[in-house]
Short mmCIF file of C-alpha atoms and ligand atoms in Angstrom, two decimals:
data_model
loop_
_atom_site.label_atom_id
_atom_site.label_comp_id
_atom_site.label_asym_id
_atom_site.label_seq_id
_atom_site.Cartn_x
_atom_site.Cartn_y
_atom_site.Cartn_z
CA UNK A 1494 17.26 11.00 20.45
CA UNK A 1495 15.55 11.15 16.61
CA UNK A 1496 11.91 10.39 16.89
CA UNK A 1497 8.60 12.11 16.58
CA UNK A 1498 6.37 12.98 19.66
CA UNK A 1499 2.42 12.52 19.76
CA UNK A 1500 1.55 16.11 18.13
CA UNK A 1501 4.49 16.78 16.06
CA UNK A 1502 3.97 17.52 12.68
CA UNK A 1503 5.26 14.39 10.57
CA UNK A 1504 8.11 15.09 8.12
CA UNK A 1505 7.35 16.60 4.51
CA UNK A 1506 10.19 14.03 3.22
CA UNK A 1507 11.09 13.82 -0.61
CA UNK A 1508 10.66 9.92 -1.10
CA UNK A 1509 11.69 7.49 -3.57
CA UNK A 1510 9.05 4.89 -4.02
CA UNK A 1511 7.40 2.36 -6.12
CA UNK A 1512 5.08 4.67 -7.63
CA UNK A 1513 7.59 7.56 -8.49
CA UNK A 1514 9.13 10.49 -6.36
CA UNK A 1515 6.86 12.71 -4.53
CA UNK A 1516 6.94 14.57 -0.80
CA UNK A 1517 4.90 12.84 1.78
CA UNK A 1518 2.19 15.43 1.99
CA UNK A 1519 1.38 15.70 -1.23
CA UNK A 1520 0.58 11.96 -1.27
CA UNK A 1521 -1.45 12.33 1.90
CA UNK A 1522 -3.60 15.22 0.25
CA UNK A 1523 -6.12 16.03 2.77
CA UNK A 1524 -6.24 12.25 4.09
CA UNK A 1525 -5.05 10.58 6.92
CA UNK A 1526 -1.81 8.44 6.42
CA UNK A 1527 -0.77 5.14 7.78
CA UNK A 1528 2.94 4.89 7.40
CA UNK A 1529 4.29 1.27 8.03
CA UNK A 1530 7.94 0.29 8.14
CA UNK A 1531 9.34 -3.34 7.90
CA UNK A 1532 12.63 -4.84 7.87
CA UNK A 1533 13.57 -6.19 4.77
CA UNK A 1534 12.16 -7.31 1.59
CA UNK A 1535 11.64 -10.97 0.92
CA UNK A 1536 11.02 -11.99 4.71
CA UNK A 1537 8.42 -14.09 6.27
CA UNK A 1538 6.27 -12.05 8.55
CA UNK A 1539 6.65 -8.88 6.41
CA UNK A 1540 5.18 -10.54 3.43
CA UNK A 1541 2.07 -11.81 5.32
CA UNK A 1542 1.85 -8.18 6.93
CA UNK A 1543 2.09 -6.34 3.31
CA UNK A 1544 -0.09 -8.93 1.84
CA UNK A 1545 -2.86 -8.46 4.61
CA UNK A 1546 -2.80 -4.63 4.14
CA UNK A 1547 -3.45 -5.35 0.20
CA UNK A 1548 -6.84 -6.77 1.48
CA UNK A 1549 -7.68 -3.94 3.99
CA UNK A 1550 -7.55 -1.37 1.45
CA UNK A 1551 -11.24 -0.85 1.19
CA UNK A 1552 -11.30 -0.59 4.77
CA UNK A 1553 -8.70 1.94 4.84
CA UNK A 1554 -10.48 3.93 1.89
CA UNK A 1555 -13.73 3.81 3.83
CA UNK A 1556 -11.96 5.65 6.55
CA UNK A 1557 -10.29 8.26 4.32
CA UNK A 1558 -6.83 6.94 4.79
CA UNK A 1559 -4.00 6.17 2.54
CA UNK A 1560 -1.01 3.70 3.24
CA UNK A 1561 2.47 3.73 2.54
CA UNK A 1562 5.07 1.48 3.46
CA UNK A 1563 8.82 1.75 3.81
CA UNK A 1564 12.11 -0.61 4.33
CA UNK A 1565 15.71 -0.04 3.73
CA UNK A 1566 15.73 -2.07 0.09
CA UNK A 1567 15.94 -0.33 -3.25
CA UNK A 1568 13.17 0.04 -5.56
CA UNK A 1569 13.94 -2.97 -7.71
CA UNK A 1570 13.89 -5.16 -4.70
CA UNK A 1571 10.52 -4.08 -3.95
CA UNK A 1572 9.11 -4.58 -7.22
CA UNK A 1573 10.38 -8.14 -7.40
CA UNK A 1574 8.59 -8.65 -4.03
CA UNK A 1575 5.40 -7.31 -4.77
CA UNK A 1576 4.58 -10.01 -7.17
CA UNK A 1577 4.97 -11.94 -3.82
CA UNK A 1578 2.75 -9.82 -1.96
CA UNK A 1579 0.17 -9.68 -4.61
CA UNK A 1580 0.16 -13.69 -4.87
CA UNK A 1581 -0.15 -13.76 -0.73
CA UNK A 1582 -3.36 -11.77 -1.13
CA UNK A 1583 -4.41 -13.49 -4.00
CA UNK A 1584 -4.68 -10.55 -6.26
CA UNK A 1585 -3.82 -10.90 -9.99
CA UNK A 1586 -2.64 -7.50 -10.57
CA UNK A 1587 1.65 -6.86 -10.67
CA UNK A 1588 1.38 -3.45 -9.12
CA UNK A 1589 0.78 -2.54 -5.47
CA UNK A 1590 -2.19 -0.96 -4.40
CA UNK A 1591 -0.14 1.52 -2.36
CA UNK A 1592 3.72 2.78 -2.42
CA UNK A 1593 6.64 1.41 -1.15
CA UNK A 1594 9.35 3.93 0.04
CA UNK A 1595 13.13 2.97 -0.82
CA UNK A 1596 14.99 4.55 2.11
CA UNK A 1597 18.29 3.00 1.16
CA UNK A 1598 20.38 5.68 2.92
CA UNK A 1599 18.07 5.07 6.03
CA UNK A 1600 17.76 8.95 6.28
CA UNK A 1601 14.11 8.55 7.18
CA UNK A 1602 14.25 5.79 8.99
CA UNK A 1603 16.93 7.44 11.58
CA UNK A 1604 14.91 10.73 11.71
CA UNK A 1605 11.56 8.67 12.69
CA UNK A 1606 13.38 6.61 15.00
CA UNK A 1607 12.36 3.59 13.24
CA UNK A 1608 15.96 2.11 13.09
CA UNK A 1609 16.52 -1.57 15.18
CA UNK A 1610 19.72 -1.75 16.66
CA UNK A 1611 19.27 -5.54 16.97
CA UNK A 1612 18.33 -6.20 13.49
CA UNK A 1613 21.30 -6.21 10.79
CA UNK A 1614 21.33 -6.77 6.99
CA UNK A 1615 23.89 -9.04 5.30
CA UNK A 1616 26.40 -6.08 5.38
CA UNK A 1617 25.82 -5.36 9.25
CA UNK A 1618 23.66 -2.55 8.57
CA UNK A 1619 20.67 -1.65 10.50
CA UNK A 1620 17.25 -2.51 9.35
CA UNK A 1621 13.85 -0.95 10.40
CA UNK A 1622 11.90 -1.88 12.94
CA UNK A 1623 7.74 -2.72 12.22
CA UNK A 1624 6.82 0.78 12.81
CA UNK A 1625 3.43 2.16 12.70
CA UNK A 1626 2.42 6.05 12.35
CA UNK A 1627 -1.03 7.25 11.99
CA UNK A 1628 -1.21 11.04 10.75
CA UNK A 1629 -4.22 12.91 10.59
CA UNK A 1630 -4.97 15.21 7.82
CA UNK A 1631 -3.69 18.59 9.44
CA UNK A 1632 -0.12 16.84 9.17
CA UNK A 1633 0.07 15.85 12.93
CA UNK A 1634 0.87 12.74 14.25
CA UNK A 1635 -1.53 11.08 16.31
CA UNK A 1636 -0.28 7.61 16.97
CA UNK A 1637 3.36 5.88 17.16
CA UNK A 1638 4.13 1.96 17.71
CA UNK A 1639 6.78 0.27 17.59
CA UNK A 1640 6.95 -3.62 16.90
CA UNK A 1641 10.11 -5.61 17.02
CA UNK A 1642 10.83 -8.02 13.99
CA UNK A 1643 9.78 -11.31 15.10
CA UNK A 1644 6.10 -10.04 15.92
CA UNK A 1645 3.58 -9.20 12.97
CA UNK A 1646 1.16 -6.27 13.56
CA UNK A 1647 -2.29 -6.50 13.46
CA UNK A 1648 -3.95 -4.35 11.23
CA UNK A 1649 -7.56 -4.58 12.50
CA UNK A 1650 -6.14 -2.81 15.67
CA UNK A 1651 -4.93 -0.38 13.50
CA UNK A 1652 -8.39 0.03 11.62
CA UNK A 1653 -9.91 0.22 15.13
CA UNK A 1654 -7.58 2.92 16.46
CA UNK A 1655 -8.61 5.37 13.38
CA UNK A 1656 -11.99 4.64 14.26
CA UNK A 1657 -11.42 5.79 17.91
CA UNK A 1658 -9.43 8.75 16.77
CA UNK A 1659 -12.05 9.77 13.99
CA UNK A 1660 -14.87 9.69 16.82
CA UNK A 1661 -12.62 11.43 19.09
CA UNK A 1662 -11.96 14.12 17.20
CA UNK A 1663 -15.28 15.91 16.88
CA UNK A 1664 -17.14 14.25 20.19
CA UNK A 1665 -16.49 14.76 23.94
CA UNK A 1666 -15.85 11.03 24.27
CA UNK A 1667 -12.92 8.71 24.86
CA UNK A 1668 -12.90 4.91 24.04
CA UNK A 1669 -12.58 2.39 26.73
CA UNK A 1670 -10.98 -1.13 26.43
CA UNK A 1671 -11.18 -3.24 23.64
CA UNK A 1672 -13.92 -0.86 22.25
CA UNK A 1673 -15.04 -1.51 18.54
CA UNK A 1674 -16.88 1.05 16.34
CA UNK A 1675 -20.44 1.24 17.65
CA UNK A 1676 -19.92 0.30 21.26
CA UNK A 1677 -20.07 2.11 24.37
CA UNK A 1678 -18.14 5.43 24.81
CA UNK A 1679 -16.46 7.54 27.80
CA UNK A 1680 -17.65 10.71 28.53
CA UNK A 1681 -14.41 12.87 28.89
CA UNK A 1682 -13.18 13.78 32.47
CA UNK A 1683 -13.16 17.42 31.35
CA UNK A 1684 -16.92 17.51 30.56
CA UNK A 1685 -19.29 18.40 33.63
CA UNK A 1686 -22.07 17.01 34.86
CA UNK A 1687 -24.45 19.54 33.42
CA UNK A 1688 -22.75 19.49 30.21
CA UNK A 1689 -23.15 15.72 30.09
CA UNK A 1690 -26.34 15.59 30.64
CA UNK A 1691 -27.13 17.73 27.94
CA UNK A 1692 -24.83 16.33 25.23
CA UNK A 1693 -25.32 12.69 26.47
CA UNK A 1694 -28.83 12.08 27.82
CA UNK A 1695 -28.40 8.46 27.82
CA UNK A 1696 -25.17 8.27 29.80
CA UNK A 1697 -25.00 6.45 33.05
CA UNK A 1698 -22.58 7.17 35.83
CA UNK A 1699 -21.38 3.73 37.62
CA UNK A 1700 -20.52 3.43 41.15
CA UNK A 1701 -17.13 2.98 42.36
CA UNK A 1702 -15.52 2.77 45.93
CA UNK A 1703 -14.15 5.79 45.59
CA UNK A 1704 -17.58 7.46 45.37
CA UNK A 1705 -16.04 10.09 42.96
CA UNK A 1706 -18.68 10.03 39.77
CA UNK A 1707 -15.82 9.54 36.64
CA UNK A 1708 -17.03 6.39 35.32
CA UNK A 1709 -19.50 7.87 32.70
CA UNK A 1710 -20.42 5.38 29.92
CA UNK A 1711 -22.74 6.81 27.08
CA UNK A 1712 -23.91 5.25 24.02
CA UNK A 1713 -21.42 5.68 21.00
CA UNK A 1714 -22.67 9.50 19.95
C1 BEZ B 89 10.31 -11.36 8.67
O1 BEZ B 89 9.94 -10.88 8.37
O2 BEZ B 89 9.89 -12.84 8.80
C2 BEZ B 89 11.55 -11.05 9.69
C3 BEZ B 89 12.25 -10.04 9.12
C4 BEZ B 89 13.44 -9.47 9.97
C5 BEZ B 89 13.87 -10.43 11.14
C6 BEZ B 89 12.95 -11.42 11.48
C7 BEZ B 89 11.85 -11.78 11.02
#
């Protein structure tokens, strides 16, 4: 089945977009990438989602992240829809702050496993689901989520995941349920008790019925 596993290299596909034609790795430069697909232009949920992304661009930029969107509509359709997106975001510009890919032949959608067989266009061709891929600067896939057409995404959750990915790339911690940047973290199970004491002097080991000392909390390093 087409699609990517975590850790796979994200394809360096040549794409046609609202900001010209380029290869995805060139677009990334040495930054992180959030790659989103949506079912179709001029549809209500997609308009709220891509409009919300406009307002969040400064948050993504702070984290060294670039955004790119994709649907199977053509560039002309995207350009017309951009006016609605900017209006939705209260943005006076005629340009969109990020590019939208026109994947009319669905080549990339199939390769990335983003096709939703339950959603079809007027010609009966399948549309893309609401995919989110987070790609690290080394071009490796770090996160993949697929939402159905009827459920809009929560881009604050995407920002939260990026904070976690960027923290855990360099520190020997993981982030627990509902973690927010600055919150308590978990010492990785692979860290010995001795190493935990030296790396995380303020950590505490929670007691559990099993008596195993694996629940180790530390302030965010
Ligand atoms: C929407 O964006 O509202 C939408 C698109 C395709 C199917 C259902 C909803």
